[in-house]
Short mmCIF file of C-alpha atoms in Angstrom, two decimals:
data_model
loop_
_atom_site.label_atom_id
_atom_site.label_comp_id
_atom_site.label_asym_id
_atom_site.label_seq_id
_atom_site.Cartn_x
_atom_site.Cartn_y
_atom_site.Cartn_z
CA MET A 247 166.10 26.95 82.12
CA VAL A 248 167.96 30.47 81.65
CA ARG A 249 167.99 31.96 78.22
CA PRO A 250 171.17 33.96 77.64
CA PHE A 251 169.23 36.62 75.38
CA ARG A 252 165.84 38.25 74.93
CA TRP A 253 165.02 40.14 71.74
CA ASP A 254 162.58 43.16 72.12
CA SER A 255 160.94 43.58 68.83
CA GLU A 256 159.17 46.53 69.68
CA ARG A 257 162.19 48.30 70.49
CA LYS A 258 164.48 46.61 68.32
CA VAL A 259 166.81 45.82 71.15
CA LEU A 260 168.82 42.78 72.16
CA GLN A 261 169.16 41.97 75.78
CA LEU A 262 172.30 39.84 76.66
CA LEU A 263 172.67 38.12 80.09
CA ASP A 264 176.40 39.07 80.64
CA GLN A 265 177.92 35.75 81.52
CA ARG A 266 181.22 37.42 82.50
CA ARG A 267 179.63 38.56 85.86
CA LEU A 268 178.09 35.28 86.65
CA PRO A 269 177.33 33.68 89.44
CA SER A 270 177.86 36.67 91.40
CA GLU A 271 175.76 39.02 89.61
CA GLU A 272 172.65 38.72 86.94
CA THR A 273 173.09 41.64 84.85
CA TRP A 274 171.59 42.52 81.28
CA ILE A 275 173.31 44.27 78.73
CA GLU A 276 171.21 46.05 76.19
CA CYS A 277 172.32 46.37 72.75
CA ALA A 278 170.78 48.88 70.39
CA GLU A 279 173.91 48.84 67.62
CA ALA A 280 175.39 45.91 65.80
CA ASP A 281 178.95 46.78 67.05
CA GLN A 282 177.55 46.64 70.57
CA ALA A 283 176.66 42.92 70.04
CA GLY A 284 179.80 42.32 68.16
CA ASP A 285 181.74 43.52 71.18
CA ALA A 286 179.62 41.45 73.34
CA ILE A 287 180.62 38.27 71.68
CA ARG A 288 184.15 39.19 71.27
CA GLU A 289 184.39 39.89 75.07
CA MET A 290 182.62 36.79 75.85
CA ALA A 291 179.75 38.48 77.58
CA VAL A 292 177.82 35.81 75.23
CA ARG A 293 179.11 32.76 74.27
CA GLY A 294 178.78 29.27 73.22
CA ALA A 295 178.47 28.50 69.51
CA PRO A 296 175.11 28.29 69.04
CA ALA A 297 174.16 31.53 70.81
CA ILE A 298 177.15 33.38 69.14
CA GLY A 299 175.33 32.65 66.04
CA ILE A 300 172.02 33.69 67.28
CA VAL A 301 173.22 36.80 68.32
CA ALA A 302 175.06 37.68 65.23
CA ALA A 303 171.96 37.25 63.29
CA TYR A 304 169.99 39.74 65.66
CA ALA A 305 173.04 42.16 65.09
CA VAL A 306 172.46 41.84 61.29
CA VAL A 307 168.84 43.04 62.49
CA LEU A 308 170.07 45.72 64.47
CA GLY A 309 172.40 47.23 61.62
CA PHE A 310 169.57 47.35 59.35
CA ALA A 311 167.16 48.95 62.09
CA ARG A 312 169.45 51.57 62.86
CA ASP A 313 171.58 52.33 59.63
CA ALA A 314 170.04 53.12 56.31
CA GLY A 315 172.93 55.03 55.03
CA ASN A 316 174.41 52.34 52.69
CA ALA A 317 173.10 50.17 49.82
CA PRO A 318 171.52 47.31 51.49
CA ALA A 319 174.14 44.72 49.89
CA SER A 320 177.26 46.80 50.95
CA ARG A 321 175.54 47.31 54.53
CA PHE A 322 175.30 43.87 54.97
CA GLU A 323 178.89 43.27 53.75
CA ASP A 324 180.22 45.45 56.36
CA LEU A 325 178.26 44.08 59.08
CA ALA A 326 179.02 40.42 58.01
CA ALA A 327 182.78 41.15 57.91
CA ALA A 328 182.73 43.06 61.34
CA LEU A 329 180.94 39.88 63.18
CA LEU A 330 183.06 37.25 61.44
CA ASN A 331 186.24 38.55 63.10
CA THR A 332 184.72 38.60 66.66
CA ARG A 333 185.38 34.98 67.32
CA PRO A 334 186.94 32.73 64.51
CA THR A 335 186.28 29.07 65.74
CA ALA A 336 182.74 28.69 66.01
CA VAL A 337 181.41 27.71 62.82
CA ASN A 338 177.64 28.63 63.76
CA LEU A 339 178.40 32.38 63.64
CA GLY A 340 179.38 31.96 59.67
CA ALA A 341 176.38 29.83 58.99
CA ALA A 342 173.88 32.27 60.76
CA ILE A 343 175.35 35.19 58.63
CA ALA A 344 175.32 33.15 55.71
CA ARG A 345 171.27 32.57 56.37
CA MET A 346 170.88 36.11 56.78
CA ARG A 347 172.73 36.92 53.61
CA THR A 348 170.29 34.40 51.76
CA ARG A 349 167.46 36.00 53.45
CA LEU A 350 168.12 39.43 52.75
CA GLU A 351 168.85 38.65 48.82
CA SER A 352 165.22 36.97 48.72
CA LEU A 353 163.61 40.13 49.99
CA VAL A 354 162.17 42.28 47.16
CA THR A 355 161.36 45.32 48.62
CA ASP A 356 162.44 49.18 48.46
CA SER A 357 160.89 49.30 51.93
CA ALA A 358 163.50 49.47 54.97
CA ALA A 359 161.29 48.52 57.47
CA GLU A 360 160.01 45.34 55.31
CA ARG A 361 163.75 44.64 55.30
CA VAL A 362 164.13 44.86 58.72
CA ARG A 363 160.87 42.77 59.34
CA GLY A 364 162.21 39.88 57.08
CA LEU A 365 165.56 39.90 58.64
CA GLU A 366 163.88 39.82 62.44
CA ALA A 367 162.01 36.83 61.18
CA GLU A 368 164.87 34.88 59.96
CA ALA A 369 166.93 35.54 63.39
CA ASP A 370 163.78 34.33 65.29
CA ARG A 371 163.67 31.23 62.95
CA ILE A 372 167.28 30.66 63.82
CA ALA A 373 166.70 30.93 67.48
CA ALA A 374 163.75 28.58 67.59
CA GLU A 375 165.46 26.24 65.47
CA ASP A 376 168.06 26.11 67.93
CA LEU A 377 165.95 25.45 70.44
CA GLU A 378 164.08 22.55 68.77
CA ALA A 379 167.50 21.10 68.05
CA ASN A 380 168.68 20.91 71.45
CA ARG A 381 165.73 19.18 72.57
CA ARG A 382 165.77 16.69 69.87
CA LEU A 383 169.33 15.92 70.00
CA GLY A 384 168.96 15.57 74.25
CA THR A 385 166.34 12.94 73.47
CA LEU A 386 168.59 11.25 71.16
CA GLY A 387 171.38 11.41 73.19
CA MET A 388 169.92 10.13 76.16
CA GLY A 389 169.43 7.07 74.56
CA LEU A 390 173.15 6.29 74.62
CA LEU A 391 173.17 6.34 78.52
CA THR A 392 171.48 2.89 78.83
CA GLY A 393 172.81 1.87 82.31
CA GLU A 394 170.64 1.57 85.34
CA GLY A 395 170.53 3.76 88.52
CA PRO A 396 171.89 6.97 88.53
CA ALA A 397 173.82 8.34 85.43
CA ARG A 398 177.24 9.68 86.28
CA VAL A 399 178.33 12.17 83.61
CA LEU A 400 181.44 14.27 83.26
CA THR A 401 181.21 17.56 81.05
CA HIS A 402 183.67 20.34 80.20
CA CYS A 403 183.08 24.19 79.87
CA ASN A 404 179.46 24.99 79.56
CA ALA A 405 177.25 23.71 77.00
CA GLY A 406 173.92 24.21 78.41
CA SER A 407 171.09 26.69 78.20
CA LEU A 408 173.55 29.67 78.63
CA ALA A 409 175.44 28.36 75.50
CA THR A 410 172.54 28.11 73.09
CA SER A 411 168.70 29.27 72.71
CA GLY A 412 167.76 27.27 75.94
CA TYR A 413 168.08 23.92 77.18
CA GLY A 414 171.76 23.07 75.97
CA THR A 415 173.52 20.54 73.85
CA ALA A 416 175.71 18.19 76.48
CA LEU A 417 173.47 19.56 79.21
CA GLY A 418 170.38 19.23 77.06
CA ILE A 419 171.10 15.52 77.22
CA VAL A 420 171.27 15.64 80.92
CA ARG A 421 168.26 17.58 81.00
CA ALA A 422 166.70 14.91 78.85
CA LEU A 423 167.66 12.30 81.25
CA VAL A 424 166.24 14.25 84.45
CA GLU A 425 162.93 14.69 82.40
CA SER A 426 162.76 10.94 81.86
CA GLY A 427 162.87 10.35 85.52
CA ARG A 428 166.34 9.21 85.88
CA GLU A 429 168.60 10.47 88.51
CA VAL A 430 171.72 12.05 87.24
CA GLU A 431 174.98 13.49 89.11
CA VAL A 432 177.17 15.91 86.65
CA PHE A 433 180.91 16.54 87.57
CA ALA A 434 182.00 19.56 86.07
CA PRO A 435 185.60 20.96 85.39
CA GLU A 436 186.40 24.52 86.31
CA THR A 437 187.65 24.83 82.99
CA ARG A 438 190.57 27.13 82.65
CA PRO A 439 191.12 29.97 81.80
CA TYR A 440 188.00 31.60 81.71
CA LEU A 441 186.26 29.01 84.41
CA GLN A 442 183.24 28.44 82.44
CA GLY A 443 182.56 25.25 84.29
CA ALA A 444 182.76 26.65 87.91
CA ARG A 445 180.96 29.84 86.86
CA LEU A 446 178.41 29.04 84.58
CA THR A 447 177.74 24.99 84.20
CA ALA A 448 177.68 24.64 88.12
CA TRP A 449 175.46 27.61 88.58
CA GLU A 450 173.01 26.53 85.70
CA LEU A 451 172.65 22.95 87.10
CA MET A 452 172.45 24.39 90.85
CA ALA A 453 169.56 26.66 89.59
CA ASP A 454 167.50 23.61 87.95
CA GLY A 455 168.15 21.33 91.00
CA ILE A 456 170.49 19.12 88.77
CA PRO A 457 173.15 17.74 91.21
CA VAL A 458 176.77 19.00 90.29
CA THR A 459 180.03 18.39 91.70
CA LEU A 460 182.67 20.83 90.83
CA VAL A 461 186.61 19.39 89.90
CA THR A 462 189.47 20.95 88.93
CA ASP A 463 190.70 20.51 85.28
CA GLY A 464 193.71 18.71 86.65
CA MET A 465 191.36 15.79 88.50
CA VAL A 466 189.78 14.73 85.57
CA GLY A 467 191.90 11.55 85.32
CA SER A 468 191.76 10.68 88.97
CA LEU A 469 187.94 11.41 88.93
CA LEU A 470 187.77 8.76 85.78
CA ALA A 471 189.72 6.12 87.60
CA ALA A 472 187.91 6.76 91.14
CA ARG A 473 184.36 6.60 89.98
CA ASP A 474 182.17 4.58 87.78
CA MET A 475 181.27 7.26 85.12
CA ASP A 476 178.60 6.61 82.47
CA ALA A 477 180.14 9.22 79.94
CA VAL A 478 181.89 12.12 79.07
CA VAL A 479 179.20 14.35 77.22
CA VAL A 480 180.82 17.88 75.82
CA GLY A 481 179.77 20.24 73.43
CA ALA A 482 181.59 21.48 69.98
CA ASP A 483 182.22 24.72 68.40
CA ARG A 484 183.16 23.15 65.11
CA ILE A 485 183.12 19.78 64.03
CA ALA A 486 185.18 18.56 60.72
CA ALA A 487 183.98 16.40 58.14
CA ASN A 488 186.27 13.49 59.76
CA GLY A 489 184.49 14.03 63.07
CA ASP A 490 187.62 16.19 64.81
CA SER A 491 185.95 18.43 67.15
CA ALA A 492 186.87 21.44 68.39
CA ASN A 493 185.65 22.55 72.02
CA LYS A 494 186.98 24.62 74.97
CA ILE A 495 190.69 23.99 76.04
CA GLY A 496 191.07 20.80 77.89
CA THR A 497 188.48 18.77 76.01
CA TYR A 498 191.19 17.04 74.25
CA GLN A 499 192.87 15.54 77.51
CA ALA A 500 189.46 14.62 78.84
CA ALA A 501 188.70 12.53 75.66
CA VAL A 502 192.29 10.89 75.79
CA LEU A 503 191.53 10.00 79.41
CA ALA A 504 188.17 8.86 78.81
CA LYS A 505 189.33 6.36 76.14
CA GLU A 506 192.00 5.17 78.47
CA HIS A 507 189.50 4.28 81.13
CA GLY A 508 186.93 2.76 78.82
CA VAL A 509 184.40 5.64 79.40
CA PRO A 510 181.97 6.69 76.43
CA PHE A 511 183.17 10.03 75.11
CA LEU A 512 179.98 12.10 73.43
CA VAL A 513 180.03 15.21 71.51
CA ALA A 514 176.65 16.90 71.25
CA ALA A 515 176.04 19.69 68.83
CA PRO A 516 173.47 21.11 66.47
CA PHE A 517 174.25 20.20 63.15
CA SER A 518 174.95 23.80 62.21
CA SER A 519 178.21 23.16 64.15
CA VAL A 520 179.22 20.70 61.38
CA ASP A 521 181.26 22.13 59.08
CA LEU A 522 181.77 19.61 55.74
CA GLU A 523 183.69 22.33 54.18
CA THR A 524 186.59 21.83 56.67
CA PRO A 525 188.18 18.09 55.93
CA THR A 526 189.86 17.85 59.53
CA GLY A 527 190.50 19.56 62.81
CA ALA A 528 194.00 21.04 61.52
CA GLU A 529 192.01 23.24 59.27
CA ILE A 530 190.11 24.62 62.27
CA PRO A 531 191.10 28.20 63.20
CA ILE A 532 192.01 28.03 66.63
CA GLU A 533 191.17 31.49 68.55
CA GLU A 534 194.19 32.76 70.97
CA ARG A 535 192.91 35.18 73.70
CA ARG A 536 194.63 37.68 75.93
CA PRO A 537 197.30 36.70 78.54
CA GLU A 538 195.25 38.27 81.46
CA GLU A 539 192.51 35.52 81.43
CA ILE A 540 195.29 33.11 82.71
CA VAL A 541 197.50 35.46 84.66
CA GLU A 542 194.51 37.24 86.32
CA ILE A 543 191.62 35.93 88.49
CA ALA A 544 188.95 38.68 88.82
CA GLY A 545 191.38 41.28 87.96
CA THR A 546 193.89 39.76 90.64
CA ARG A 547 196.93 38.99 89.06
CA ILE A 548 198.17 35.34 90.36
CA ALA A 549 201.60 35.07 87.98
CA PRO A 550 204.74 36.88 87.87
CA GLU A 551 204.76 39.85 85.77
CA GLY A 552 206.48 39.33 82.29
CA VAL A 553 205.79 35.53 82.40
CA PRO A 554 205.12 34.45 78.94
CA VAL A 555 201.69 33.02 78.04
CA TRP A 556 199.94 30.75 75.45
CA ASN A 557 196.70 30.97 75.72
CA PRO A 558 194.47 28.97 72.93
CA ALA A 559 190.59 29.20 73.72
CA PHE A 560 189.85 25.85 72.06
CA ASP A 561 191.58 22.59 71.09
CA VAL A 562 190.74 19.90 68.79
CA THR A 563 189.88 16.63 69.98
CA PRO A 564 190.80 13.97 67.04
CA ALA A 565 187.97 11.63 65.86
CA ARG A 566 189.50 8.25 66.87
CA TYR A 567 188.53 9.32 70.52
CA ILE A 568 185.03 10.17 70.05
CA THR A 569 182.53 7.17 70.64
CA ALA A 570 179.38 9.20 69.12
CA ILE A 571 178.57 12.82 67.72
CA VAL A 572 174.98 13.50 68.96
CA THR A 573 173.10 16.10 66.53
CA GLU A 574 169.24 16.70 66.01
CA ARG A 575 169.57 15.10 62.44
CA GLY A 576 170.63 11.72 64.41
CA ILE A 577 173.46 10.24 65.84
CA ALA A 578 176.93 9.70 64.03
CA HIS A 579 179.05 6.85 64.59
CA PRO A 580 182.41 5.87 63.26
CA PRO A 581 183.71 6.45 60.50
CA PHE A 582 182.53 9.69 61.03
CA ALA A 583 183.41 10.81 57.20
CA ALA A 584 180.48 8.72 56.17
CA SER A 585 178.09 9.01 58.77
CA LEU A 586 178.27 13.04 59.25
CA ALA A 587 178.01 12.96 55.26
CA ARG A 588 174.55 11.07 55.27
CA LEU A 589 173.50 13.40 58.10
CA GLY A 590 174.37 16.44 55.90
CA GLY A 591 172.11 14.91 53.19
CA THR A 592 168.99 14.17 54.91
CA SER A 593 166.79 15.52 57.71
CA GLY A 594 165.90 12.18 58.83
CA ILE A 595 166.92 10.23 61.96
CA THR A 596 169.62 7.36 61.78
#
């Protein structure tokens, strides 16, 4: 199980697996400054909503470990503003920043070293809690795939250990099934425009010895029609209070096709991805990225010069297409406004 980051407590350095270079090259980036970690988030060297939140938390630690020039409160707000602008769709980033703010405010000390230690301990907790949440939601989610024989699962983008502190959300359910002794076959669309299914999901599953078949995004309908699929399982960068879920572009069409073919559509995410302050998916900010990510592949242009490009990184799947939302706190079923609110008010399992 690959983890996408390593924190060096002694040197106060964050190391990030550069996911832009996978699968051909395993390269680690060293971030000694907060803005280096922010750039890694913006440029998608690290990606996945939970991982982005964790890296942002450690970026705050880097900011305090390297800069003693400003008052703590103003220093924090400068760091927070820069980090929150890196990628706007994932709610985990804001949630991690909010936790770091609360931790800073609780530290009654004039010692810069003690302040850094307190913030570092909070970032460590955020990372550890995410790993535990992934394992817990994986165990819960596998109970929704009750058929006999090998489980056939379609996913989208990468919601595995590379997108989290380890183990994964959608792929956490897959891993839990494998650990339970059930055979699993995963189908992974390439996931345009950044090919995270082809480059990351396929690489991650093959590294773990989990059978995976790569398909193009345009094959999803034919795949669901031709194969006896047990479920479509995806992650989420933000889940609105009514259950509308934002995930990598192409998820919405997979949900519509799953409903047409009678295949359960499951969203798997830590509860930190649930934004009860956002009423519906219409209010979720959708990041738009550079045209080069569509008109080029590995630096080689594949489209005519000057062609207009629309490149949203995410789409929103309406709640009516979602069978269940799996979190570490429990499984939410429709109507999601009620079930997510209940999970938001308790740490117990429903």
